Tab-separated table of C-alpha atoms in Angstrom:
chain	number	residue	atom	x	y	z
A	1	MET	CA	28.670	-15.478	-15.787
A	2	VAL	CA	26.460	-12.398	-15.754
A	3	ALA	CA	27.567	-11.313	-19.229
A	4	SER	CA	26.241	-14.571	-20.681
A	5	ASN	CA	22.727	-13.466	-19.708
A	6	ARG	CA	22.736	-10.416	-21.944
A	7	THR	CA	20.037	-10.258	-24.586
A	8	PRO	CA	20.090	-8.260	-27.847
A	9	GLY	CA	19.159	-4.689	-27.042
A	10	GLY	CA	19.101	-5.381	-23.330
A	11	GLY	CA	22.470	-3.824	-22.508
A	12	ALA	CA	24.849	-4.932	-19.806
A	13	PRO	CA	23.166	-6.104	-16.609
A	14	LYS	CA	23.552	-3.830	-13.594
A	15	SER	CA	23.267	-6.614	-11.040
A	16	LEU	CA	22.567	-10.318	-10.662
A	17	LEU	CA	18.817	-9.680	-10.443
A	18	HIS	CA	18.977	-7.527	-13.552
A	19	ALA	CA	20.900	-10.300	-15.320
A	20	MET	CA	18.113	-12.740	-14.510
A	21	THR	CA	15.481	-10.466	-16.042
A	22	LEU	CA	17.574	-10.026	-19.199
A	23	GLY	CA	18.449	-13.669	-19.683
A	24	PHE	CA	15.309	-15.561	-18.617
A	25	GLU	CA	11.518	-15.338	-18.505
A	26	THR	CA	11.761	-15.020	-14.728
A	27	GLU	CA	10.592	-11.632	-13.434
A	28	PHE	CA	11.300	-9.972	-10.145
A	29	TRP	CA	9.012	-7.545	-8.366
A	30	ASN	CA	9.754	-5.175	-5.542
A	31	ASP	CA	8.198	-6.487	-2.337
A	32	GLY	CA	7.133	-3.103	-1.069
A	33	CYS	CA	5.740	0.236	-2.210
A	34	GLU	CA	8.140	2.752	-0.647
A	35	SER	CA	9.171	5.210	-3.363
A	36	GLU	CA	12.980	5.226	-3.099
A	37	THR	CA	13.439	1.471	-2.839
A	38	LEU	CA	10.914	0.935	-5.635
A	39	ALA	CA	12.847	3.309	-7.891
A	40	ARG	CA	16.082	1.371	-7.268
A	41	ALA	CA	14.335	-1.932	-7.948
A	42	ILE	CA	12.937	-0.679	-11.261
A	43	GLU	CA	16.426	0.458	-12.246
A	44	HIS	CA	17.632	-3.114	-11.681
A	45	GLY	CA	14.907	-4.783	-13.681
A	46	ALA	CA	11.863	-4.996	-11.402
A	47	THR	CA	8.677	-5.301	-13.443
A	48	GLY	CA	6.088	-4.862	-10.701
A	49	ALA	CA	5.549	-4.269	-7.008
A	50	THR	CA	3.385	-5.614	-4.255
A	51	SER	CA	1.965	-4.401	-0.979
A	52	ASN	CA	0.057	-5.550	2.066
A	53	PRO	CA	-0.881	-3.819	5.342
A	54	VAL	CA	2.585	-4.400	6.803
A	55	LEU	CA	4.346	-3.119	3.667
A	56	VAL	CA	2.150	-0.024	3.451
A	57	LEU	CA	3.018	0.735	7.068
A	58	GLU	CA	6.729	0.261	6.252
A	59	ALA	CA	6.416	2.793	3.422
A	60	ILE	CA	4.789	5.268	5.818
A	61	GLU	CA	7.406	4.693	8.527
A	62	ALA	CA	10.208	5.265	6.001
A	63	ASN	CA	9.004	8.858	5.538
A	64	PRO	CA	6.732	9.603	8.509
A	65	GLU	CA	6.614	13.381	8.133
A	66	ARG	CA	5.463	13.125	4.525
A	67	TRP	CA	2.666	10.744	5.449
A	68	ARG	CA	1.673	12.598	8.624
A	69	GLU	CA	1.133	15.686	6.510
A	70	GLU	CA	-0.816	13.613	3.983
A	71	THR	CA	-2.967	12.223	6.810
A	72	ARG	CA	-3.638	15.744	8.076
A	73	ARG	CA	-4.663	16.800	4.578
A	74	LEU	CA	-7.101	13.905	4.387
A	75	LEU	CA	-8.512	14.804	7.792
A	76	ARG	CA	-9.052	18.414	6.696
A	77	GLU	CA	-10.788	17.324	3.502
A	78	HIS	CA	-12.885	14.622	5.194
A	79	PRO	CA	-13.599	15.920	8.717
A	80	THR	CA	-16.399	13.437	9.457
A	81	GLU	CA	-14.541	10.355	8.192
A	82	THR	CA	-13.770	7.499	10.593
A	83	GLU	CA	-10.210	6.487	11.358
A	84	GLU	CA	-10.687	3.396	9.171
A	85	GLY	CA	-11.960	5.542	6.336
A	86	ILE	CA	-8.936	7.852	6.599
A	87	ALA	CA	-6.597	4.865	6.859
A	88	TRP	CA	-7.906	3.413	3.606
A	89	ARG	CA	-7.699	6.782	1.889
A	90	LEU	CA	-4.076	6.932	3.022
A	91	VAL	CA	-3.433	3.396	1.728
A	92	GLU	CA	-4.826	4.454	-1.628
A	93	VAL	CA	-2.540	7.479	-1.792
A	94	VAL	CA	0.512	5.303	-0.999
A	95	ALA	CA	-0.544	2.694	-3.567
A	96	THR	CA	-1.350	5.090	-6.380
A	97	ALA	CA	2.009	6.836	-5.892
A	98	ALA	CA	3.745	3.477	-6.356
A	99	ALA	CA	1.546	2.626	-9.344
A	100	LYS	CA	2.562	5.936	-10.940
A	101	GLN	CA	6.234	4.956	-10.645
A	102	LEU	CA	5.483	1.735	-12.517
A	103	LEU	CA	3.254	3.356	-15.145
A	104	PRO	CA	5.994	3.988	-17.752
A	105	LEU	CA	6.850	0.271	-17.738
A	106	PHE	CA	3.165	-0.609	-17.934
A	107	GLU	CA	2.690	1.647	-20.950
A	108	SER	CA	5.871	0.584	-22.763
A	109	SER	CA	5.011	-3.108	-22.345
A	110	GLY	CA	1.442	-2.696	-23.553
A	111	GLY	CA	0.118	-3.566	-20.111
A	112	ALA	CA	2.048	-6.833	-19.828
A	113	ARG	CA	4.170	-5.578	-16.920
A	114	GLY	CA	4.367	-2.718	-14.471
A	115	ARG	CA	1.485	-3.442	-12.087
A	116	LEU	CA	1.143	-2.622	-8.400
A	117	SER	CA	-0.691	-5.191	-6.265
A	118	LEU	CA	-2.886	-3.704	-3.533
A	119	GLN	CA	-4.341	-6.003	-0.874
A	120	VAL	CA	-7.921	-5.949	0.387
A	121	GLY	CA	-8.568	-5.484	4.080
A	122	PRO	CA	-7.234	-8.388	6.141
A	123	ARG	CA	-10.223	-8.380	8.504
A	124	ILE	CA	-12.738	-9.198	5.749
A	125	TYR	CA	-11.101	-12.456	4.615
A	126	PRO	CA	-14.265	-14.548	5.290
A	127	ASP	CA	-16.569	-12.192	3.340
A	128	ALA	CA	-16.420	-12.695	-0.442
A	129	LYS	CA	-18.886	-9.898	-1.216
A	130	ALA	CA	-16.976	-7.364	0.884
A	131	MET	CA	-13.704	-8.352	-0.776
A	132	VAL	CA	-15.218	-8.042	-4.248
A	133	ALA	CA	-16.606	-4.591	-3.477
A	134	GLN	CA	-13.309	-3.283	-2.128
A	135	ALA	CA	-11.274	-4.916	-4.904
A	136	MET	CA	-13.497	-3.468	-7.633
A	137	HIS	CA	-12.881	-0.021	-6.146
A	138	PHE	CA	-9.122	-0.608	-5.934
A	139	SER	CA	-9.030	-1.647	-9.594
A	140	THR	CA	-10.196	1.850	-10.583
A	141	LEU	CA	-7.423	3.710	-8.749
A	142	ALA	CA	-4.860	3.382	-11.551
A	143	PRO	CA	-4.749	1.688	-14.958
A	144	ASN	CA	-1.947	-0.606	-13.752
A	145	MET	CA	-3.523	-1.755	-10.494
A	146	ALA	CA	-3.856	-5.408	-9.494
A	147	VAL	CA	-5.669	-6.608	-6.396
A	148	LYS	CA	-4.505	-9.127	-3.785
A	149	LEU	CA	-6.962	-11.495	-2.112
A	150	PRO	CA	-6.371	-14.351	0.334
A	151	ALA	CA	-6.338	-17.954	-0.891
A	152	VAL	CA	-9.024	-19.097	1.545
A	153	ALA	CA	-12.588	-20.214	0.860
A	154	GLY	CA	-14.090	-16.711	0.672
A	155	GLY	CA	-11.149	-15.502	-1.343
A	156	LEU	CA	-11.650	-18.189	-4.000
A	157	GLU	CA	-15.209	-17.042	-4.577
A	158	ALA	CA	-14.087	-13.418	-4.804
A	159	ILE	CA	-11.171	-14.249	-7.103
A	160	GLU	CA	-13.460	-15.958	-9.621
A	161	GLU	CA	-15.919	-13.072	-9.575
A	162	LEU	CA	-13.233	-10.421	-10.000
A	163	THR	CA	-11.485	-12.303	-12.789
A	164	ALA	CA	-14.839	-12.628	-14.570
A	165	ASN	CA	-15.054	-8.829	-14.403
A	166	GLY	CA	-11.608	-8.358	-15.950
A	167	VAL	CA	-9.821	-7.401	-12.732
A	168	TYR	CA	-6.166	-8.431	-12.462
A	169	VAL	CA	-5.853	-10.575	-9.340
A	170	ASN	CA	-2.891	-11.717	-7.249
A	171	ALA	CA	-3.673	-14.364	-4.633
A	172	THR	CA	-1.939	-14.102	-1.249
A	173	VAL	CA	-1.972	-15.896	2.131
A	174	SER	CA	-1.035	-18.938	0.037
A	175	PHE	CA	1.649	-21.486	0.944
A	176	THR	CA	0.694	-24.803	-0.627
A	177	VAL	CA	0.088	-26.635	-3.879
A	178	PRO	CA	-3.628	-27.269	-3.179
A	179	GLN	CA	-4.182	-23.568	-2.520
A	180	ALA	CA	-2.337	-22.592	-5.710
A	181	VAL	CA	-4.303	-25.107	-7.785
A	182	ALA	CA	-7.649	-24.043	-6.291
A	183	VAL	CA	-6.870	-20.381	-7.000
A	184	ALA	CA	-5.714	-21.100	-10.564
A	185	GLU	CA	-8.902	-23.054	-11.236
A	186	ALA	CA	-11.035	-20.233	-9.821
A	187	MET	CA	-9.203	-17.873	-12.167
A	188	GLU	CA	-9.861	-20.203	-15.118
A	189	ARG	CA	-13.563	-20.216	-14.294
A	190	GLY	CA	-13.490	-16.433	-14.122
A	191	ILE	CA	-11.713	-16.158	-17.469
A	192	GLU	CA	-14.283	-18.427	-19.126
A	193	ARG	CA	-17.111	-16.334	-17.673
A	194	ALA	CA	-15.411	-13.185	-18.953
A	195	LYS	CA	-15.147	-14.671	-22.451
A	196	ARG	CA	-18.833	-15.629	-22.458
A	197	ALA	CA	-19.649	-12.056	-21.454
A	198	GLY	CA	-17.698	-10.769	-24.448
A	199	ARG	CA	-14.706	-9.420	-22.527
A	200	ASP	CA	-11.274	-9.394	-24.132
A	201	THR	CA	-9.167	-11.667	-21.933
A	202	SER	CA	-6.153	-11.942	-24.245
A	203	LYS	CA	-3.930	-9.904	-21.924
A	204	LEU	CA	-5.421	-11.015	-18.612
A	205	THR	CA	-2.630	-12.600	-16.553
A	206	PRO	CA	-3.415	-13.322	-12.910
A	207	TRP	CA	-0.830	-14.365	-10.325
A	208	VAL	CA	-0.840	-16.979	-7.599
A	209	THR	CA	1.562	-16.238	-4.767
A	210	VAL	CA	3.227	-19.006	-2.782
A	211	MET	CA	4.739	-17.529	0.381
A	212	VAL	CA	7.641	-19.947	0.319
A	213	GLY	CA	9.558	-18.754	3.353
A	214	ARG	CA	6.473	-18.842	5.546
A	215	LEU	CA	5.959	-22.523	4.718
A	216	ASP	CA	9.520	-23.266	5.846
A	217	ASP	CA	8.942	-21.171	8.980
A	218	HIS	CA	5.834	-23.197	9.772
A	219	LEU	CA	7.671	-26.516	9.461
A	220	ARG	CA	10.552	-25.238	11.594
A	221	ASP	CA	8.065	-24.172	14.260
A	222	GLU	CA	6.440	-27.589	14.096
A	223	ALA	CA	9.790	-29.344	14.432
A	224	LYS	CA	10.636	-27.249	17.491
A	225	ALA	CA	7.237	-27.807	19.093
A	226	ARG	CA	7.447	-31.561	18.567
A	227	GLY	CA	11.121	-31.839	19.539
A	228	ILE	CA	12.069	-33.191	16.101
A	229	ASP	CA	15.763	-33.328	15.240
A	230	ILE	CA	15.953	-32.825	11.470
A	231	ASP	CA	18.606	-31.314	9.206
A	232	PRO	CA	17.701	-27.619	8.601
A	233	GLU	CA	18.780	-28.057	4.980
A	234	VAL	CA	16.013	-30.643	4.527
A	235	VAL	CA	13.389	-28.258	5.923
A	236	ARG	CA	14.730	-25.444	3.763
A	237	GLN	CA	13.960	-27.422	0.619
A	238	ALA	CA	10.261	-27.905	1.453
A	239	SER	CA	9.315	-24.596	-0.135
A	240	THR	CA	11.455	-25.279	-3.215
A	241	ALA	CA	9.658	-28.582	-3.726
A	242	VAL	CA	6.237	-26.963	-3.307
A	243	PHE	CA	6.924	-24.016	-5.613
A	244	ARG	CA	8.470	-26.132	-8.337
A	245	ARG	CA	5.538	-28.534	-8.210
A	246	THR	CA	3.144	-25.588	-8.453
A	247	HIS	CA	4.949	-24.276	-11.531
A	248	LYS	CA	4.995	-27.727	-13.149
A	249	LEU	CA	1.285	-28.289	-12.581
A	250	PHE	CA	0.417	-24.851	-13.938
A	251	ARG	CA	2.250	-25.653	-17.173
A	252	GLU	CA	0.842	-29.169	-17.485
A	253	ARG	CA	-2.730	-27.996	-16.949
A	254	GLY	CA	-2.434	-24.874	-19.091
A	255	TYR	CA	-3.500	-22.444	-16.396
A	256	ARG	CA	-3.346	-18.787	-17.384
A	257	ALA	CA	-2.092	-17.846	-13.922
A	258	LYS	CA	1.587	-17.303	-13.251
A	259	ALA	CA	3.182	-18.601	-10.043
A	260	LEU	CA	4.792	-15.975	-7.811
A	261	ALA	CA	7.253	-16.719	-5.001
A	262	ALA	CA	7.236	-14.451	-1.937
A	263	ALA	CA	8.539	-14.298	1.640
A	264	MET	CA	12.276	-14.691	1.188
A	265	ARG	CA	14.369	-16.498	3.786
A	266	SER	CA	17.553	-17.309	1.811
A	267	HIS	CA	19.016	-16.890	-1.666
A	268	HIS	CA	17.399	-20.214	-2.590
A	269	HIS	CA	14.035	-18.459	-2.702
A	270	TRP	CA	15.422	-16.616	-5.704
A	271	SER	CA	18.153	-18.796	-7.165
A	272	ASP	CA	16.159	-22.059	-7.103
A	273	PHE	CA	13.485	-20.488	-9.312
A	274	ILE	CA	15.627	-18.840	-11.994
A	275	GLY	CA	14.628	-19.968	-15.462
A	276	GLY	CA	10.934	-20.499	-14.829
A	277	ASP	CA	8.204	-18.335	-16.292
A	278	VAL	CA	7.444	-17.111	-12.785
A	279	VAL	CA	7.710	-14.005	-10.650
A	280	VAL	CA	9.866	-13.652	-7.545
A	281	THR	CA	8.865	-10.736	-5.332
A	282	ILE	CA	11.828	-9.574	-3.251
A	283	PRO	CA	12.098	-7.087	-0.358
A	284	PRO	CA	14.734	-4.365	-0.849
A	285	SER	CA	17.042	-5.777	1.849
A	286	TRP	CA	17.034	-9.182	0.156
A	287	GLN	CA	17.652	-7.591	-3.232
A	288	GLU	CA	20.903	-6.226	-1.835
A	289	LYS	CA	21.827	-9.594	-0.342
A	290	PHE	CA	21.084	-11.480	-3.539
A	291	ASN	CA	23.015	-9.044	-5.715
A	292	ALA	CA	26.021	-9.345	-3.374
A	293	SER	CA	25.787	-13.126	-3.091
A	294	GLY	CA	27.887	-14.129	-6.080
A	295	VAL	CA	25.338	-16.824	-6.902
A	296	GLU	CA	25.582	-17.908	-10.517
A	297	VAL	CA	22.632	-16.711	-12.575
A	298	VAL	CA	21.692	-19.957	-14.315
A	299	ALA	CA	18.412	-21.798	-14.852
A	300	ARG	CA	17.543	-24.085	-11.947
A	301	MET	CA	13.748	-24.168	-12.030
A	302	GLU	CA	13.616	-27.529	-13.791
A	303	ASN	CA	15.964	-29.221	-11.310
A	304	GLU	CA	14.322	-31.845	-9.131
A	305	VAL	CA	14.526	-31.702	-5.364
A	306	ASP	CA	16.297	-34.875	-4.209
A	307	PRO	CA	13.583	-37.559	-3.782
A	308	LYS	CA	15.239	-38.599	-0.513
A	309	VAL	CA	14.702	-35.064	0.817
A	310	VAL	CA	11.060	-35.080	-0.264
A	311	GLN	CA	10.558	-38.457	1.395
A	312	ALA	CA	12.172	-37.247	4.614
A	313	LEU	CA	9.789	-34.284	4.636
A	314	ARG	CA	6.839	-36.580	3.989
A	315	ASP	CA	7.865	-38.927	6.795
A	316	THR	CA	8.419	-36.123	9.291
A	317	PHE	CA	5.732	-33.521	8.624
A	318	PRO	CA	2.058	-34.285	7.931
A	319	ASP	CA	1.685	-30.609	7.020
A	320	PHE	CA	4.285	-31.006	4.283
A	321	VAL	CA	2.131	-33.724	2.739
A	322	ARG	CA	-0.870	-31.392	2.961
A	323	ALA	CA	1.194	-28.641	1.323
A	324	PHE	CA	2.812	-30.761	-1.400
A	325	GLU	CA	-0.056	-32.888	-2.682
A	326	PRO	CA	-2.520	-31.152	-5.036
A	327	ASP	CA	-5.400	-32.715	-3.079
A	328	GLY	CA	-3.714	-32.330	0.302
A	329	MET	CA	-6.381	-29.942	1.584
A	330	ALA	CA	-9.901	-28.871	0.704
A	331	PRO	CA	-10.662	-25.132	0.422
A	332	GLY	CA	-12.442	-25.160	3.778
A	333	GLU	CA	-9.162	-26.201	5.403
A	334	PHE	CA	-6.986	-23.453	3.914
A	335	VAL	CA	-7.655	-20.837	6.593
A	336	GLY	CA	-6.785	-23.342	9.353
A	337	PHE	CA	-3.358	-24.198	7.940
A	338	GLY	CA	-0.731	-23.030	10.441
A	339	ALA	CA	1.068	-20.616	8.123
A	340	ALA	CA	-2.245	-19.075	7.055
A	341	LYS	CA	-3.370	-18.406	10.625
A	342	LYS	CA	-0.037	-16.824	11.531
A	343	THR	CA	0.062	-14.676	8.392
A	344	LEU	CA	-3.510	-13.416	8.799
A	345	HIS	CA	-2.695	-12.452	12.402
A	346	GLN	CA	0.358	-10.507	11.183
A	347	PHE	CA	-1.581	-8.739	8.437
A	348	ILE	CA	-4.371	-7.794	10.846
A	349	ASN	CA	-1.823	-6.568	13.414
A	350	GLY	CA	-0.136	-4.486	10.708
A	351	TYR	CA	-3.499	-2.994	9.782
A	352	GLU	CA	-4.181	-2.128	13.420
A	353	LYS	CA	-0.821	-0.337	13.635
A	354	LEU	CA	-1.822	1.647	10.560
A	355	LEU	CA	-5.065	2.604	12.311
A	356	ALA	CA	-3.018	3.721	15.321
A	357	PHE	CA	-0.889	5.950	13.053
A	358	VAL	CA	-4.067	7.630	11.795
A	359	ARG	CA	-5.573	7.795	15.285
A	360	ASN	CA	-2.549	9.680	16.586
A	361	GLU	CA	-3.276	12.429	14.058
A	362	MET	CA	-7.020	12.437	14.711
A	363	LEU	CA	-6.711	12.336	18.513
A	364	PRO	CA	-3.268	13.610	19.450
A	365	LEU	CA	-2.502	13.009	23.104
A	366	ALA	CA	-1.861	16.082	25.254
A	367	PRO	CA	1.699	16.443	26.589
A	368	LYS	CA	2.167	14.970	30.046
A	369	GLY	CA	1.255	17.394	32.806
A	370	LYS	CA	-1.284	19.274	30.675
A	371	GLU	CA	-4.241	16.879	30.827
């Protein structure tokens, strides 16, 4: 099965994920920026990587001594900097190291692949101007940097502005078709503004993330809270239906943006999307699971979710209707969607843990008994 996915000059695939990248347009990115796991992912066909406050913290925790020493260096060089200032300097060091690992792919592909997505601060999600300012700075850190912004009202404004300035953007905190469509349209407006300003947009490819597993999580939580008895397999297919509809609409409407699936919960969040011109961003632990799964690497993106399943989801979950219909929500409602609130809390909590890591180097506690 894997051998059938070989392409001329591509060589024999090293794994199921590698086979997918050789045989189809579907890309996979490493969901994380830790150096060793990123290197393994690139070896198996990864064409990009992503990060967020939680993932940056994971990279630091994977090699704490290295990053403690880096934090101390930053503190020596910037003795009057605040803990937030040091934290962001540390984030930039982590991100640029990952971008450097991807740079050979970026250069060999003429800039088509090999980007590292770095997320703006999770606390500033309501402030478009603050997000634009931070994102513009991030875009200068490496030639292959992309910037992640939340698919909420302020984020849409920032995404258009950044795209108009030629910045590669990846939307995040996105779970639904209406969010994906609103982001893609903001990107189209930005591209048109860039063209009018005389910018070359021929290679500009933005991404719109759909955090598929977090949508399923939200519906499971809702079912539990409401005491609903529903087949877990039906709930599991909600995200497949939403992502496939997103991909279909993007093609029909000619959006430049590419849909990106994130937040894995089962092999379906990879296997259901094989064959589409999409990206699947996969954490290292799930890469291992998928490669060991024995799942056949065949195109499934064009398969339809059973209409009976879609109807059951519609009948049971009002939030599925909001997530599935292109006009299911207005931009002002995006931040109040259950999965968005939960995800923003997690990103902010991850950021606060990063601040605590820096604080422990700035203000080390005295050993007990010596205060």
